[in-house]
Short mmCIF file of C-alpha atoms in Angstrom, two decimals:
data_model
loop_
_atom_site.label_atom_id
_atom_site.label_comp_id
_atom_site.label_asym_id
_atom_site.label_seq_id
_atom_site.Cartn_x
_atom_site.Cartn_y
_atom_site.Cartn_z
CA VAL A 1 39.36 195.39 15.27
CA TRP A 2 41.86 193.59 17.53
CA VAL A 3 39.76 190.39 17.75
CA VAL A 4 40.66 189.23 14.24
CA PRO A 5 44.48 189.27 14.80
CA LEU A 6 44.04 187.40 18.10
CA ALA A 7 41.87 184.78 16.41
CA LEU A 8 44.47 184.34 13.67
CA LEU A 9 47.23 184.09 16.25
CA ALA A 10 45.29 181.42 18.17
CA ALA A 11 44.82 179.42 14.95
CA LEU A 12 48.58 179.14 14.29
CA PRO A 13 49.94 175.64 14.76
CA VAL A 14 52.41 175.08 17.58
CA PRO A 15 54.48 172.00 18.38
CA ALA A 16 52.73 169.52 20.64
CA HIS A 17 54.50 167.38 23.20
CA ALA A 18 52.37 164.32 23.70
CA HIS A 19 53.73 162.88 26.91
CA LEU A 20 56.86 164.38 28.41
CA VAL A 21 56.61 168.06 29.22
CA ASN A 22 59.24 170.21 27.53
CA SER A 23 59.77 173.09 29.94
CA GLY A 24 62.82 174.52 28.25
CA LEU A 25 64.66 174.17 31.57
CA GLY A 26 66.42 170.94 30.68
CA PRO A 27 65.76 167.22 31.04
CA PHE A 28 65.97 167.12 34.87
CA TYR A 29 63.16 169.64 35.27
CA ASN A 30 61.22 168.06 32.41
CA GLY A 31 61.20 164.82 34.44
CA THR A 32 60.13 166.70 37.55
CA LEU A 33 57.28 168.41 35.73
CA HIS A 34 56.27 165.11 34.16
CA LEU A 35 55.38 163.76 37.60
CA LEU A 36 53.62 166.94 38.71
CA LEU A 37 51.52 167.11 35.53
CA SER A 38 50.54 163.41 35.39
CA PRO A 39 47.48 163.06 37.64
CA GLY A 40 47.64 159.28 37.99
CA ASP A 41 51.31 159.32 38.97
CA LEU A 42 50.85 162.27 41.30
CA LEU A 43 47.91 160.65 43.10
CA ALA A 44 49.86 157.42 43.53
CA VAL A 45 52.74 159.26 45.19
CA LEU A 46 50.34 161.20 47.43
CA ALA A 47 48.53 157.99 48.39
CA VAL A 48 51.77 156.23 49.33
CA GLY A 49 52.88 159.30 51.30
CA LEU A 50 49.60 159.56 53.20
CA LEU A 51 49.58 155.84 54.00
CA ALA A 52 53.23 156.03 55.07
CA GLY A 53 52.58 158.93 57.40
CA GLN A 54 49.48 157.27 58.79
CA SER A 55 51.51 154.12 59.49
CA GLY A 56 54.22 155.85 61.53
CA LYS A 57 57.73 157.21 61.19
CA ALA A 58 59.50 153.90 60.54
CA SER A 59 57.10 152.97 57.76
CA ALA A 60 57.35 156.44 56.29
CA ARG A 61 61.14 156.30 56.14
CA GLY A 62 61.11 152.98 54.33
CA ALA A 63 58.50 154.07 51.80
CA ALA A 64 60.32 157.35 51.13
CA ILE A 65 63.46 155.42 50.25
CA VAL A 66 61.92 152.52 48.33
CA LEU A 67 59.38 154.38 46.17
CA PRO A 68 61.75 156.74 44.29
CA LEU A 69 64.53 154.13 43.97
CA VAL A 70 62.25 151.50 42.42
CA TRP A 71 60.44 154.11 40.28
CA GLY A 72 63.74 155.39 38.86
CA ALA A 73 65.21 151.91 38.33
CA ALA A 74 62.07 150.71 36.55
CA ALA A 75 62.02 153.81 34.33
CA LEU A 76 65.67 153.29 33.39
CA ASP A 77 65.41 149.53 32.87
CA GLY A 78 61.96 149.53 31.25
CA PRO A 79 63.17 149.86 27.64
CA ALA A 80 65.67 147.01 28.20
CA LEU A 81 62.85 144.75 29.34
CA GLY A 82 61.06 145.19 26.02
CA THR A 83 57.39 145.87 25.57
CA VAL A 84 55.48 145.59 28.81
CA ALA A 85 51.77 144.83 28.84
CA ASP A 86 49.41 147.70 29.53
CA LEU A 87 49.59 148.33 33.25
CA GLY A 88 46.55 150.61 33.46
CA TRP A 89 44.39 148.10 35.30
CA LEU A 90 47.08 147.42 37.85
CA GLN A 91 47.69 151.14 38.37
CA VAL A 92 44.01 151.77 39.00
CA ALA A 93 43.63 148.77 41.32
CA LEU A 94 46.67 149.78 43.34
CA LEU A 95 45.58 153.43 43.55
CA THR A 96 42.14 152.34 44.77
CA LEU A 97 43.68 149.97 47.33
CA LEU A 98 46.01 152.67 48.68
CA GLY A 99 43.11 155.11 48.95
CA VAL A 100 40.94 152.56 50.77
CA LEU A 101 43.77 151.79 53.22
CA VAL A 102 44.16 155.49 54.03
CA ALA A 103 40.40 156.03 54.26
CA ALA A 104 40.03 153.06 56.62
CA GLY A 105 42.78 154.40 58.87
CA ILE A 106 44.78 151.19 58.61
CA ARG A 107 48.38 151.27 59.82
CA VAL A 108 50.56 149.09 57.59
CA SER A 109 53.79 147.49 58.85
CA ALA A 110 57.08 148.86 57.58
CA LEU A 111 57.65 145.75 55.44
CA GLY A 112 54.12 145.81 54.03
CA LEU A 113 54.36 149.49 53.18
CA ALA A 114 57.78 149.05 51.59
CA SER A 115 56.27 146.29 49.44
CA LEU A 116 53.35 148.53 48.40
CA ALA A 117 55.79 151.37 47.66
CA ALA A 118 57.98 149.05 45.59
CA LEU A 119 54.98 147.78 43.62
CA THR A 120 53.79 151.35 43.02
CA GLY A 121 57.25 152.44 41.90
CA LEU A 122 57.64 149.42 39.62
CA ILE A 123 54.28 149.86 37.90
CA HIS A 124 54.54 153.62 37.40
CA GLY A 125 58.22 153.50 36.48
CA LEU A 126 57.61 150.87 33.79
CA GLU A 127 54.55 152.74 32.52
CA ASN A 128 56.59 155.92 32.07
CA ALA A 129 59.82 154.25 30.97
CA GLY A 130 59.51 155.04 27.27
CA ALA A 131 58.90 158.75 27.67
CA LEU A 132 61.42 159.25 30.46
CA ALA A 133 64.22 157.08 29.08
CA ALA A 134 63.93 158.74 25.66
CA SER A 135 64.83 162.01 27.37
CA GLY A 136 67.79 160.48 29.14
CA SER A 137 68.75 159.56 32.65
CA LEU A 138 68.49 163.17 33.83
CA ALA A 139 64.73 163.12 33.20
CA VAL A 140 64.46 159.89 35.19
CA ALA A 141 66.50 161.47 37.98
CA GLY A 142 64.21 164.50 37.96
CA THR A 143 61.15 162.29 38.34
CA ALA A 144 62.79 160.22 41.10
CA VAL A 145 63.78 163.35 43.06
CA ALA A 146 60.26 164.75 42.68
CA VAL A 147 58.82 161.42 43.92
CA LEU A 148 61.21 161.49 46.90
CA ILE A 149 60.41 165.07 47.89
CA LEU A 150 56.66 164.68 47.46
CA THR A 151 56.63 161.40 49.42
CA LEU A 152 58.67 162.93 52.23
CA LEU A 153 56.51 166.05 52.45
CA THR A 154 53.23 164.14 52.35
CA ALA A 155 54.38 161.55 54.89
CA ALA A 156 55.78 164.23 57.20
CA LEU A 157 52.48 166.10 57.08
CA ALA A 158 50.52 162.94 57.84
CA VAL A 159 52.85 161.93 60.71
CA SER A 160 52.52 165.37 62.31
CA LEU A 161 48.73 165.29 62.48
CA ARG A 162 47.62 164.91 66.10
CA ALA A 163 44.18 166.49 66.45
CA ALA A 164 41.24 164.19 65.78
CA TRP A 165 39.77 166.42 63.09
CA THR A 166 43.09 166.44 61.17
CA ARG A 167 43.22 162.63 61.20
CA ILE A 168 39.67 162.62 59.86
CA ALA A 169 40.71 165.05 57.10
CA LEU A 170 43.56 162.67 56.19
CA ARG A 171 41.11 159.79 55.93
CA VAL A 172 38.77 161.92 53.81
CA GLY A 173 41.71 162.57 51.46
CA GLY A 174 42.20 158.81 51.24
CA SER A 175 38.53 158.33 50.37
CA TRP A 176 38.87 160.87 47.56
CA ILE A 177 41.87 159.00 46.20
CA ALA A 178 39.88 155.75 46.35
CA ALA A 179 36.97 157.47 44.59
CA VAL A 180 39.27 158.70 41.82
CA GLY A 181 40.57 155.14 41.45
CA MET A 182 37.01 153.83 41.10
CA LEU A 183 36.21 156.51 38.52
CA MET A 184 39.31 155.52 36.56
CA LEU A 185 38.21 151.90 36.78
CA GLY A 186 34.84 152.89 35.30
CA TRP A 187 36.58 154.64 32.42
CA LEU A 188 38.72 151.58 31.78
CA LEU A 189 35.65 149.34 31.78
CA LYS A 190 33.78 151.68 29.46
CA GLY A 191 36.73 151.69 27.07
CA THR A 192 36.76 147.89 26.84
CA SER A 193 33.05 147.48 26.09
#
């Protein structure tokens, strides 16, 4: 008896939000949730944070500053730059590279890591520029703050790991990120054939 009304209720159309999440909490939190609900962006931030923490405190500080600043600037300036080519291939390649660096246990210099963080921020900021800029600068600020906090927390966790088994777990996390990057590469290749 109650199944029919539930089925009818489930069949009612509701508004769909294709890219930017509309939380009802305002544009700042919409931007924050955008990062947390975009798997590719979230993995990129985690990968930079893990690599930063693995590379030491100085590298981690630089990456934590550069990544959100470049991400936010690219998201704000993206519409002014006009149409940017599809950056999917570059995102996937960079994600895979970051994962491989973490999995291999490589410590990157502060300058090298800042460059990788800047490239990550630029690519992801430009890729999300249309959706974020359409919601205003508060949405961009929300995303940049979420990138900052997540990078700081991930890097701090990675820096604090001392036991051998925890360092191995960090490297396993990097291998999973690299594996996700390779899976995404396969999907991109399948889509082009």
